[in-house]
Short mmCIF file of C-alpha atoms in Angstrom, two decimals:
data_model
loop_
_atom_site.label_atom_id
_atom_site.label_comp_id
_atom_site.label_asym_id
_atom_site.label_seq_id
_atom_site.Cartn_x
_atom_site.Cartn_y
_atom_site.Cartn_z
CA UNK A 26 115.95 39.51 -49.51
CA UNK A 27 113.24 38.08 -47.24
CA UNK A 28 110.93 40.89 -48.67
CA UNK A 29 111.59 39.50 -51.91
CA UNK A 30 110.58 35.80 -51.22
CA UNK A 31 107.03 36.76 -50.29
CA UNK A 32 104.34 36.87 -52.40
CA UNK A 33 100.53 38.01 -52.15
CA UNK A 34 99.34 34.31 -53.53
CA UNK A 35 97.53 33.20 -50.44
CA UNK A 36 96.13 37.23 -49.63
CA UNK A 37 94.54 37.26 -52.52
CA UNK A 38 93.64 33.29 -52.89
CA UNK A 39 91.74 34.16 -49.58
CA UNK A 40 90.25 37.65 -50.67
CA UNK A 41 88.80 35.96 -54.00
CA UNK A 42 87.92 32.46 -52.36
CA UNK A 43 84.08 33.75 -52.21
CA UNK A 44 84.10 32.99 -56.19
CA UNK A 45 84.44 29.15 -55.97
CA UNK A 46 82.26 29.27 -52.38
CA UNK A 47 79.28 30.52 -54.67
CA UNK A 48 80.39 28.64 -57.83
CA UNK A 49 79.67 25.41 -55.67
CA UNK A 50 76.39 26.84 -53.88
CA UNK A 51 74.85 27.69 -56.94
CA UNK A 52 75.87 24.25 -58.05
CA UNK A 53 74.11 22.87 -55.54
CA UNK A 54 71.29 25.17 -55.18
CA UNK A 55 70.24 24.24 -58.68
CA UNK A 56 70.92 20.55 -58.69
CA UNK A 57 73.70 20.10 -60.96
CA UNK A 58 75.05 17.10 -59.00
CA UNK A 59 71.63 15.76 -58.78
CA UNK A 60 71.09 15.33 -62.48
CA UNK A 61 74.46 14.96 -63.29
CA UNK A 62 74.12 11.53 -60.66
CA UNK A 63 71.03 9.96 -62.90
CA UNK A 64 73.31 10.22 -66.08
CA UNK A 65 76.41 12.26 -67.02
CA UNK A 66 75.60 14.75 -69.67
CA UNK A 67 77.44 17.62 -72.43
CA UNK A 68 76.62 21.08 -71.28
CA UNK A 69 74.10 21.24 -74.34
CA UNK A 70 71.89 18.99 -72.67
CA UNK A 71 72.88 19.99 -69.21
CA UNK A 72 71.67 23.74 -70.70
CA UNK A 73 68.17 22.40 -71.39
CA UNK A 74 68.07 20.59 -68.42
CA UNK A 75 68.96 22.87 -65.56
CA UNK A 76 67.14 25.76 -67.45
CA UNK A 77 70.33 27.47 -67.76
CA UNK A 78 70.89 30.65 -70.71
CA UNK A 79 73.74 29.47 -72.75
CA UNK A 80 76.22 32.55 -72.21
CA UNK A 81 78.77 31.43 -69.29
CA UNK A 82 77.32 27.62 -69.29
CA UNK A 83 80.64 26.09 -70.24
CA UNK A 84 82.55 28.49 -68.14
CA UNK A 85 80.20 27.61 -65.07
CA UNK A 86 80.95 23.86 -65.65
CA UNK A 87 84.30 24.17 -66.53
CA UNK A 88 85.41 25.54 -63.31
CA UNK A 89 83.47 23.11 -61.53
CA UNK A 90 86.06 20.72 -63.25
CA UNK A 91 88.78 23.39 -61.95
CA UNK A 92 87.71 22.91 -58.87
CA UNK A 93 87.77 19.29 -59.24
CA UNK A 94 84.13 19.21 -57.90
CA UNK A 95 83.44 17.38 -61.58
CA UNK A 96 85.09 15.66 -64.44
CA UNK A 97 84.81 15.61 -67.93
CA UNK A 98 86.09 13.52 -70.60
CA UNK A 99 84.90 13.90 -74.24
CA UNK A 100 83.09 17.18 -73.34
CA UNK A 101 80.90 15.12 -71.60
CA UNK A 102 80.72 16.19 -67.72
CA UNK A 103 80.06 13.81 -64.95
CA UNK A 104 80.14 14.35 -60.76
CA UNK A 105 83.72 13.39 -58.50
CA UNK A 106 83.13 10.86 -56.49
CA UNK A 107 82.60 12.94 -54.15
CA UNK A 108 80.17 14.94 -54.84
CA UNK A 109 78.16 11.83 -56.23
CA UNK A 110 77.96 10.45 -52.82
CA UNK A 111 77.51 13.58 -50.67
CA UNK A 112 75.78 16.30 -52.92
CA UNK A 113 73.27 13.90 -55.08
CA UNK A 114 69.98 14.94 -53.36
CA UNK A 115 68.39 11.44 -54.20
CA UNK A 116 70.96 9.33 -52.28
CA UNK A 117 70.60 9.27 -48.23
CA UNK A 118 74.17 10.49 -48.10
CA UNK A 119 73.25 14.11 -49.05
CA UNK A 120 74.83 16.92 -46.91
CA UNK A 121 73.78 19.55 -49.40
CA UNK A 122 71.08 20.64 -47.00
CA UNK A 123 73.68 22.90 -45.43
CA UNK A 124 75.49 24.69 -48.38
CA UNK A 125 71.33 25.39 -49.81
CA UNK A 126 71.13 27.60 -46.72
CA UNK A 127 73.91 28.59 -46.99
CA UNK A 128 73.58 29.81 -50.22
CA UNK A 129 70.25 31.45 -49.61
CA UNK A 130 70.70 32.75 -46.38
CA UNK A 131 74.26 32.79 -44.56
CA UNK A 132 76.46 34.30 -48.11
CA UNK A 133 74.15 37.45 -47.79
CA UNK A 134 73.99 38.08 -43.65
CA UNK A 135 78.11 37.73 -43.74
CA UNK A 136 78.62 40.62 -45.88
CA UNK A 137 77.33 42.54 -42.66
CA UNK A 138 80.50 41.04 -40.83
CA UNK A 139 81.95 44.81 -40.35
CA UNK A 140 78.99 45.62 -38.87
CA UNK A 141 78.64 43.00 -36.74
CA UNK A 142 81.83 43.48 -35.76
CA UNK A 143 81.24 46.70 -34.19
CA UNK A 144 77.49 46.38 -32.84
CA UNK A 145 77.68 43.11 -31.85
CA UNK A 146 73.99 42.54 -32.96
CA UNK A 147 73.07 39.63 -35.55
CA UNK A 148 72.70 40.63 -38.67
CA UNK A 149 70.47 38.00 -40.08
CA UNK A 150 66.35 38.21 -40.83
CA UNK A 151 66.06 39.46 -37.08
CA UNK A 152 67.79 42.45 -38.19
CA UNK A 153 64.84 43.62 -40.82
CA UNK A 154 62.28 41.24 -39.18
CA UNK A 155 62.87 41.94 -35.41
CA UNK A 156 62.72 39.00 -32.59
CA UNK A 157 65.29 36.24 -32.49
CA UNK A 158 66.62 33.61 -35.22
CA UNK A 159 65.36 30.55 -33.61
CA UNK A 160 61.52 32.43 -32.89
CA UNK A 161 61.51 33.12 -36.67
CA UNK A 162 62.80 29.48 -37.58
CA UNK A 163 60.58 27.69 -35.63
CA UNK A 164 57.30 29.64 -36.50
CA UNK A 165 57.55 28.97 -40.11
CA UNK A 166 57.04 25.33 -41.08
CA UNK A 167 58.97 25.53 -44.48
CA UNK A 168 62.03 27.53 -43.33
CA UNK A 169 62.22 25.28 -40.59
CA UNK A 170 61.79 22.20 -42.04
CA UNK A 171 64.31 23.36 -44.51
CA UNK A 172 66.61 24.47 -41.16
CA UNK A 173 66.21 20.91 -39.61
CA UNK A 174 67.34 19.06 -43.08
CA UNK A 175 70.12 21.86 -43.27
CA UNK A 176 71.07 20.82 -39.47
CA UNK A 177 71.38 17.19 -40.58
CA UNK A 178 73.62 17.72 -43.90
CA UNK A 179 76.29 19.55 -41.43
CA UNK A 180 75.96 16.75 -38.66
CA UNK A 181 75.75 13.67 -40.41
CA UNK A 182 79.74 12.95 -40.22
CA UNK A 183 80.01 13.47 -36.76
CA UNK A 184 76.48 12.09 -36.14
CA UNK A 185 77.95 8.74 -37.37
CA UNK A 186 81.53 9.05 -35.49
CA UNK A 187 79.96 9.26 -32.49
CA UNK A 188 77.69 6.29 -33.04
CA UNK A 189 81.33 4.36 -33.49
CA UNK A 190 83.51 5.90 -31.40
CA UNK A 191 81.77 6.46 -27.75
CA UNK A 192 81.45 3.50 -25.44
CA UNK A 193 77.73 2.55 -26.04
CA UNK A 194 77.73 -0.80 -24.74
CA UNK A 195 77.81 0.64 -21.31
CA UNK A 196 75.00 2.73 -21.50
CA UNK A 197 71.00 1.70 -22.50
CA UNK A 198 69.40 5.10 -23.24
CA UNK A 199 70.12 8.47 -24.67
CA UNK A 200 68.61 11.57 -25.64
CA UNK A 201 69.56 13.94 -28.44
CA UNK A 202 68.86 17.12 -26.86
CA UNK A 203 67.87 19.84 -29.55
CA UNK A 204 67.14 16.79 -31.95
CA UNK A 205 66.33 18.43 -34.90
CA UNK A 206 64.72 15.82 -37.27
CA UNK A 207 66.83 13.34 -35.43
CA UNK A 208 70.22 12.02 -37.31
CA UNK A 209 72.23 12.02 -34.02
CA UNK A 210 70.17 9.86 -32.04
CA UNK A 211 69.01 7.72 -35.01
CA UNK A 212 72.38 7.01 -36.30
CA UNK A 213 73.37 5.80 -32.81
CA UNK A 214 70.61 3.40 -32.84
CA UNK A 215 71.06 2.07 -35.89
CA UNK A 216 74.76 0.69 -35.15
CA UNK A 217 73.49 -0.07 -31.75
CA UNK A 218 70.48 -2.22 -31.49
CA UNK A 219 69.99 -2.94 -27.81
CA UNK A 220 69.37 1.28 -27.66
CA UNK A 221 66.88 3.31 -26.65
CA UNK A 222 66.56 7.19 -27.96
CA UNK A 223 64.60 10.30 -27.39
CA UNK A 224 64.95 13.02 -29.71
CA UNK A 225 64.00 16.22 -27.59
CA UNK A 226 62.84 19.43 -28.57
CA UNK A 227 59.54 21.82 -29.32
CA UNK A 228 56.66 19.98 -29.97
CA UNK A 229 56.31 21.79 -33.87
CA UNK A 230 58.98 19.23 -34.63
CA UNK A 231 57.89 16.38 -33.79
CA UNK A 232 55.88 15.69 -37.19
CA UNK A 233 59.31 16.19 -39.26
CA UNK A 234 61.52 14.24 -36.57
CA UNK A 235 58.68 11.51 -36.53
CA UNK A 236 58.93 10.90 -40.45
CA UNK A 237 62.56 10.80 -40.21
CA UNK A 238 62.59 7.86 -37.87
CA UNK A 239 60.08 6.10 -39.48
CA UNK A 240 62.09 6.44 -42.77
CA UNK A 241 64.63 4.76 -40.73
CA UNK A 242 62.70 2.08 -39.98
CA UNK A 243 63.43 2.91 -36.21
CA UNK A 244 60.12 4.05 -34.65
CA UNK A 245 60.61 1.13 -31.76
CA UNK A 246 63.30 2.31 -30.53
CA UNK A 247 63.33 6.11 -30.69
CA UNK A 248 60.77 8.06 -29.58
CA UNK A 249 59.98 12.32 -29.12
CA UNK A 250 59.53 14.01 -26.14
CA UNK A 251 59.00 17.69 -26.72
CA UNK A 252 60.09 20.27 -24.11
CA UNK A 253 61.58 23.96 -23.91
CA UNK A 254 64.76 22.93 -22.29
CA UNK A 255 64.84 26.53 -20.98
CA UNK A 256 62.04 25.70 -18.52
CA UNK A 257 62.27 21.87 -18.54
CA UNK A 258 64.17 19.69 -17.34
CA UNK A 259 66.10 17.02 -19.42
CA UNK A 260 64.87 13.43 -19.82
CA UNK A 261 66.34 11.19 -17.61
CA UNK A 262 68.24 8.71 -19.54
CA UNK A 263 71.90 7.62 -19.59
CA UNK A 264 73.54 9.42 -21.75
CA UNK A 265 72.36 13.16 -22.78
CA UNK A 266 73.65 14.46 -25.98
CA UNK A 267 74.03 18.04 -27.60
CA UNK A 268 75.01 18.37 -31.09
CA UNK A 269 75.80 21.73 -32.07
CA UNK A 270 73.23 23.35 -29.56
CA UNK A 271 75.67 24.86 -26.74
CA UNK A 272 77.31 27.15 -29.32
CA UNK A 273 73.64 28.79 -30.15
CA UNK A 274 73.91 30.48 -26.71
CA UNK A 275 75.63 33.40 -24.66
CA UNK A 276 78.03 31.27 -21.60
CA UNK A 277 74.99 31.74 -18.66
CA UNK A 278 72.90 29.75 -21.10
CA UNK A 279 75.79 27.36 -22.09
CA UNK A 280 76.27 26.98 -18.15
CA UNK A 281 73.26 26.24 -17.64
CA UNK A 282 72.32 23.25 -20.34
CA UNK A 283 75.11 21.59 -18.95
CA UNK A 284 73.49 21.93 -14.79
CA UNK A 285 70.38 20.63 -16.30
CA UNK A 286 72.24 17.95 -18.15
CA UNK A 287 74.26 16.91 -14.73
CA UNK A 288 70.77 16.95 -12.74
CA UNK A 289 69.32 14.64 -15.25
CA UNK A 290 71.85 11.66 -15.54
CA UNK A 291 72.13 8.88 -13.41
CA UNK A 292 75.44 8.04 -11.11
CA UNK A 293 78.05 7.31 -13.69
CA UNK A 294 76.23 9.03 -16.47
CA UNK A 295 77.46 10.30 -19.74
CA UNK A 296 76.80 13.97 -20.87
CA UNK A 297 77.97 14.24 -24.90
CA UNK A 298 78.56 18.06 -26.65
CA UNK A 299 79.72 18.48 -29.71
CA UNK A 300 80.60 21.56 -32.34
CA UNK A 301 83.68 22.58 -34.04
CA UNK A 302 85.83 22.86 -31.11
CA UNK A 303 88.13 25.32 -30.85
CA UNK A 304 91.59 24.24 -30.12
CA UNK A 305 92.88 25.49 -27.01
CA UNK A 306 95.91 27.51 -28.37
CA UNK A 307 92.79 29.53 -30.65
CA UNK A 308 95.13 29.05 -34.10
CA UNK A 309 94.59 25.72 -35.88
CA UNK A 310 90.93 25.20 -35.69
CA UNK A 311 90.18 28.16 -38.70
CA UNK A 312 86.86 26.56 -39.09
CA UNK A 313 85.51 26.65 -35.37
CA UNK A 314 86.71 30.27 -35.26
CA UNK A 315 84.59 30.85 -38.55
CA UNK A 316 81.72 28.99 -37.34
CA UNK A 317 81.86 31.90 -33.66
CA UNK A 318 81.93 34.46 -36.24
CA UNK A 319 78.98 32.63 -37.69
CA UNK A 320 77.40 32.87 -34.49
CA UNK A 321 78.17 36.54 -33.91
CA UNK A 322 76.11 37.21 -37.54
CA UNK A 323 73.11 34.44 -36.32
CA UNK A 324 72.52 35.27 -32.73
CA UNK A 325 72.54 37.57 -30.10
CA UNK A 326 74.87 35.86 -27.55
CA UNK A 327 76.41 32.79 -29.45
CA UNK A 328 80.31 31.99 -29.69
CA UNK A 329 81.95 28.85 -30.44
CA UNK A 330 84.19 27.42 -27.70
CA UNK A 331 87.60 25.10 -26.49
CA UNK A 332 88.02 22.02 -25.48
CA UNK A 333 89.26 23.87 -22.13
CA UNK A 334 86.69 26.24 -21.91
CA UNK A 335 83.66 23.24 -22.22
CA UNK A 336 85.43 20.70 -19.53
CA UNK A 337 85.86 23.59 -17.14
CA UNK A 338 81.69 24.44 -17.51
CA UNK A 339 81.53 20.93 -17.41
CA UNK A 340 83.39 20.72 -14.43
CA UNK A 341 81.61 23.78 -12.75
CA UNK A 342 78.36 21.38 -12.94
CA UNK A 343 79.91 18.55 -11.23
CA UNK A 344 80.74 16.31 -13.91
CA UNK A 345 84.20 14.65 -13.93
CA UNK A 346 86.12 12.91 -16.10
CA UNK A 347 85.93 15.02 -18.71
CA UNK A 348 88.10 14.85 -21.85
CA UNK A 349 88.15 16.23 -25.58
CA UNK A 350 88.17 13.68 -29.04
CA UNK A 351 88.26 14.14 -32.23
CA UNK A 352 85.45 13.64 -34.39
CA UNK A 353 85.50 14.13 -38.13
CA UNK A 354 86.63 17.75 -39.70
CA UNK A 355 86.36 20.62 -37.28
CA UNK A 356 84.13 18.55 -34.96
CA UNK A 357 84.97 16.99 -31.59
CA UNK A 358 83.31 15.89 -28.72
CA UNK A 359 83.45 16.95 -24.86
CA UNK A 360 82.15 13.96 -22.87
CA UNK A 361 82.08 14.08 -19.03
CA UNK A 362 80.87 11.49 -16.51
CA UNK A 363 78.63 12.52 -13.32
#
């Protein structure tokens, strides 16, 4: 009789799932909730508009409905609110910057996952191009300004918990270590106005964190340093920050951001990490398991990591202290004091 109660429903919800995943990239890769956020349209217009051919049109938009990523009333569609605030690229709230790569790059490499699975080699560009994913990234000023804006859709959330939640009134400094174009350290200074910030990495950044900022309004307060923090050492400030940098890297590496890290903070310094934490048990956190997978297909050493795992590096470096909390999603922070 137990035989008889189950059902393949969630096998084959799962097995099918990558339909809506690229219903919604696509979506977003060719601006639907962009122009559906100046005015809400019938997919005649919306046809015209988004240079669509009219077979499968309605159907497209329809399941968008389905998915309850739009509405319609009338036969006129319009965005949820939630993808109005969060997938509109005109509005500063956009996190679409994540599912465009996404869509272009990471839907492709992961059906390779078998074979990643048993090389245990990346099986993104570096596979047909050769060298390593953050060489190629880095090299390229459109892929990686289009890397940096992707890094900053998938941060912002946490970006801005952490600005709320950690005790900055203690502290007077930070740096944002890996800055990308800079969200982490500028949304910190924006709630937080006796701050300073450094937003550290390569120097071919600088010009994209630098417009960021100063879009901001925040170029007096946050600055960039550029460095190679595999053969330079952190700035010295009071609180040193990694946002989903540790997981890029095999554990030697990981072991070694956080020495550099300890040697860089003052006496009763803060050191900051965040990804999508792994829970310690390894079976709630489905995303942060996803995202080590993700990191198995992107890089050559990369894994995602626990709570546990990061305060016993941590601990290996000297720090103390250390504890785990909850940021938004699958995101928490490790924070440990020297």
């Amino acid at each position: 009789m137990a035989d008889m109660d189950l059902t393949p429903d969630r096998i084959l919800e799962t097995g099918f799932s990558f339909w809506s995943s690229k219903t919604l990239l696509a979506a977003v890769e060719m601006e639907v909730f962009t122009v559906l956020a100046r005015q809400p349209a019938g997919v005649d217009v919306l046809v015209r508009e988004l240079g669509f051919h009219g077979r499968g049109a309605r159907d497209f938009f329809d399941t968008l409905v389905a998915l309850g990523f739009l509405a319609r009333e009338n036969g006129v569609y319009r965005n949820a609110p939630e993808t109005d605030l969060f997938l509109d690229k005109a509005k500063p709230s956009y996190v679409g910057g994540i599912l465009e790569m996404s869509s272009r790059r990471l839907y492709g490499f992961w059906d390779r996952l078998p074979h990643a699975l048993r090389s245990g080699e990346p099986q993104n560009e570096a596979r047909q191009e050769g060298g390593e994913l953050f060489e190629m990234v880095y090299s390229d000023p459109d892929r990686l300004r289009g890397f940096l804006t992707a890094m900053t859709g998938v941060s912002r959330g946490a970006n801005m918990t952490i600005a709320q939640k950690f005790p900055w009134d203690k502290y007077k400094s930070c740096a944002d270590v890996g800055t990308a174009q800079g969200d982490l350290v500028a949304q910190i200074a924006l709630a937080h106005p006796h701050l300073t910030g450094i937003g550290y990495d390569l120097a071919v950044v600088k010009p994209i964190f630098e417009d960021y900022i100063a879009g901001l309004s925040l170029s007096d307060r946050v600055k960039f340093e550029d460095g190679d923090f595999f053969t330079l050492e952190m700035p010295k400030v009071d609180v040193i920050l990694m946002g989903h940098i540790l997981h890029d890297w095999d554990l030697p590496t990981k072991k070694m951001l956080l020495e550099k890290a300890y040697r860089a903070l003052p006496e009763g310094g803060a050191v900051v990490v965040y990804d999508a934490i792994i829970d310690d048990a390894r079976e709630k956190n489905a995303f942060g398991l996803l995202m080590s997978l993700n990191m198995l297909i992107e890089t050559p050493g990369g894994f995602d990591y626990t709570g546990a795992d990061c305060i016993g590096w941590m601990q290996e470096a000297g720090f103390k202290d250390c504890r785990v909390e909850h940021l938004i999603g699958p995101d928490s922070m490790v924070v440990g004091i020297k």
